[in-house]
Amino acid sequence: MKDTVKKWLEEKQVDMFLGYKMVHGHALPYCFQADRLDEVDDLVVSRERYSLEKMATHIAAVYPEMKIGMLARDCNQRALKVLDIWDQLKKDSVTTFNVNCCPSPLKNHGDCSYLEPSPVGPVKVELGIDNNMSVEHAEHLDQKERFAHWMYEFSKCIKCYGCRNICPVCFCKDCSLEHPELIRSGGALPTEVPLFHLVRAAHMAGRCIDCGLCEDACPMDIPLRLLYRKVGSSVSDLFGYRPGIDEGKSPFNLIGDAPTTEPRPI
Amino acid sequence: MTNSIEEIEDAECIFLIGTNTSEAHPLIARRVMRAKEKGAKLIVADPRMIQLARFADVHVRQRLGSDVALLNGMMHIILKNGWQAAEYIANRTEGFEEFEETVMGYTPAKVEAITQVSIRDLEQMAEYYAAGSPSALLYAMGITQHTTGVDNVKSCCNLAMLCGNVGVRSGGVNPLRGQNNVQGACDMGCLPNVYPAYQPVTNEAAREKFSKAWGRELPGNAGLTITKMIPAMLEGTLKGLYVVGENPVLSDPDAHHVRSAFAKLEFLAVQDLYMTETACLADVVLPGVTCVEKSGTFTNTERRCQLLTQAIKPLGNARQDWEIISDLSTAMGYEMKYQNSEEIFEEMKQLTPSYAGMSYERLGLDGLFWPCPNSEHPGTPYLHKDTFTRGLGKFHPIGYKDPAEMPDAEYPYFLTTGRMFAHFHTGTMTRKSAHLHHEQKTGYVQMHTGDAKKLGVKTGEMVRLSTRRGEVEIAVVISDMAQEGTFYVPFHFAEASANVLTNSASDPVAGIPEFKVCAVRLDKIVHGENRK
Amino acid sequence: MEYKLVPSICSYCGCGCGVLFEVMDGQLVGTMPLKSHPVSQGKLCIKGWNLHEHVISEERLQTPLLKTNGALQEASWDASIQTTAERFKKIIAEHGPDSVAVLASAKVTNEENYLIQKFTRAVLGTNNVDHCARL
Ligand code: SF4
Ligand code: SF4
């Protein structure tokens, strides 16, 4: 891996390479460049996952001509595909070095590098929703019970917007979550439940690539991934489209007024 | 905090009192919630229906300012039932008998009358807390910002010792510090009576040590606390003031009073990021920088000293705060020359035993907990493990006292103040942020539906709140989060400043003002009325 | 073109969460959580996520201000520091060291707080130093 990256940088196949480097025992995202080639020796594949593609969109927004290399797992690849069809980060400007998903036995759980999901406490199982639950299982709960469980989860929300901020495929200029006519701003916590979460879920339709970063970023361990997976399965049933997996435009690129797809200013 | 943040997750019972954790310390609320989901009992004592109260096994809404009575009531029940940690009390504490005598006077019936908490709830709280092994107690400004703040804190300690919860993992008495580096500012001796690491200025040996290190004679009399500085400014005995990174004109109680005190100063220098309300009154304003533009360390509420790395150059002509202080010192004839913050850290740790074993290299990205006395020491996540710092833990007999100001015919409601989730302190930083501004643009008074009906006011209506100290016009928000008879105003907003209203009466020992309780009246604003 | 992520600590509340500052060509463009931080474990609250916004605010002071003819006006560092030093010296000479005081900050670093109290005690010669944390 290191040799390839060095070669890419040397031969100017890429102008920079986004990967990870260890700093005091922590893997941090790092931008490797040709003028500091020997640093590539420190390149590692990290246990932690950052959205390197989101960083790449920030760079591309300022330097559209930049050729960006990056380390990519399956989830990064799916995100890149979505970013391409929504004109946020063009396919041709990115070169990826593919690494295996984490050595997790749970590959089936998320078909990406979601590491061992931490076991969930008994009270959460009883009142809330086990983050490891499958969509099928969740659908088997009776409706009333299901509602109560979700409301329990949502009412923990501290409105950090972390789920949105970390999302590699959230790039709208005006976010519905901040639309005063949809969701009231301010006041006390929790935010409006379940509105906040359902608005976000609806907007993830045709976009969410099931990387799990949102749930990872949620301070309250709300099972966001399960929620968006359900939305994803509806889209797949209705349109036969799975974001980041299927080729071509998303059905949501096509409906309504021509959507604005200019890169989001940072 | 006696214990670390991550330990909270493993407590069997968590008792939150006077802390709206999810809004003021969100990432600690995460641990509380995780503990709860793992099966811990959660007790919340807060007059308002705060977010975490929704998840509590028992939530009590004690009358504002009645915490000592509430805690004594719990301890009464614990003792009555023999739930105390007898062995721990015998081996590790002193002053128990006298304390017991006081507590036995707080019968559930008496406590119910003072606090308006039902006997059943009181018993439930006592039972959960005593049964938890360990139980963690968390508190914040809702405990300290009272004229009886020190009494409140001591009562919390009494309770924790009574059940043997101090000096154990996941237990403890855990004050949640409001600002990122309050802990550090105290540790570094920015207090009128102590040098770094709490070495008293009145102690001959300590004074000699610092005098020798700094090469100057040092004064042996304790200085003024901020609450004493204000009257000294008004009297004209305090004439010059240098304020670094604070906004006392907005953050201090009884703001009108504070403003006139500042106006009397002969000279005021302010070092800050913005033109704050205080900076507007200054003779000199020195632009410092944010944490992004400097390196150095912060010590968080769990005593973890952590390293900041400078990410960008200072904006414009602004300068590192330590450089400004050094230059000022040099200009006054005492040369200070440091290359970087690390050099200052190295000097500091020679004089600060609890930080002695730390270095930038060792701090890394995980930081270290003090006390960390030598370079091999791993740091101390929880305090008082086998023995208290002072040897034996001391029980204090504490009686209940009313707040300095209680509602009466003229000012019939209670007023309390606090934070909301999107803003911080006086808003000098958060209100500059577009996303945070979007969440809450200005101040408001939150009140219960019942009170709103009685007063005939609606959400969004502007009303006048007045206390014996001042008045503000402010918008109403009706919410059943509020307790009936008690209004709540967040203190982040200068134009609807809670601290025009609050009482500067303060705790006699700690000097902390009673922000959390005063008496207030509400008047509708009649259209066309002449403004006072 | 330079792009880096610099690990640091949130400067709002006392939790002390770990953040990464996103810096492009010397400009601060964003804040994100430090995933492996022992306190925050890759999560932040709304304040932490927006930490960069107050830094790059247009309202930041960028030049010292000195009161001249009754109004604050832009001044050089030298003049501002000199004036401050002289005014404090004058007050101390006339009224003694306890007629001046310093308010330190729960917002600045340990190193800076250490210097503030050292300055107050060794240079001004008073123990009149406190911070606003009790407020
Ligand atoms: S990350 Fe979690 S707590 Fe934060 S806004 Fe999203 S759902 Fe709410
Ligand atoms: S991110 Fe939020 S919880 Fe963490 S230190 Fe900052 S303000 Fe506190």
Short mmCIF file of C-alpha atoms and ligand atoms in Angstrom, two decimals, chain A residues 158, chain B residues 23-28 178 180 421 424, chain C residues 9-19 39-40 43-49 51, ligand 2:
data_model
loop_
_atom_site.label_atom_id
_atom_site.label_comp_id
_atom_site.label_asym_id
_atom_site.label_seq_id
_atom_site.Cartn_x
_atom_site.Cartn_y
_atom_site.Cartn_z
CA ILE A 158 -29.72 16.33 22.48
CA GLU B 23 -28.07 20.85 28.12
CA ALA B 24 -25.05 22.04 30.10
CA HIS B 25 -22.81 18.94 30.03
CA PRO B 26 -24.13 16.89 27.12
CA LEU B 27 -21.28 14.42 26.91
CA ILE B 28 -21.66 13.60 30.59
CA GLY B 178 -19.44 24.91 33.84
CA ASN B 180 -13.84 24.34 30.07
CA PHE B 421 -28.38 23.70 25.09
CA PHE B 424 -22.78 29.03 26.60
CA ILE C 9 -10.00 20.11 23.00
CA CYS C 10 -13.40 21.83 22.93
CA SER C 11 -13.28 25.10 24.79
CA TYR C 12 -16.91 25.39 25.84
CA CYS C 13 -18.03 23.33 28.81
CA GLY C 14 -16.07 21.37 31.38
CA CYS C 15 -16.48 17.98 29.68
CA GLY C 16 -13.35 18.60 27.63
CA CYS C 17 -14.32 16.69 24.48
CA GLY C 18 -11.74 15.86 21.83
CA VAL C 19 -12.08 17.63 18.50
CA VAL C 39 -14.10 11.48 27.10
CA SER C 40 -16.21 12.07 24.03
CA LYS C 43 -19.35 12.44 19.70
CA LEU C 44 -19.89 16.15 20.35
CA CYS C 45 -22.74 18.42 21.34
CA ILE C 46 -24.07 21.23 19.16
CA LYS C 47 -21.59 23.70 20.65
CA GLY C 48 -18.60 21.51 19.99
CA TRP C 49 -19.63 20.80 16.40
CA LEU C 51 -16.62 25.47 17.66
S1 SF4 D 2 -18.56 19.36 22.69
FE1 SF4 D 2 -20.22 20.01 24.03
S2 SF4 D 2 -20.09 18.58 25.74
FE2 SF4 D 2 -18.15 18.47 24.68
S3 SF4 D 2 -16.82 19.97 25.74
FE3 SF4 D 2 -17.75 21.01 23.98
S4 SF4 D 2 -19.55 21.98 24.87
FE4 SF4 D 2 -18.93 20.40 26.31
#
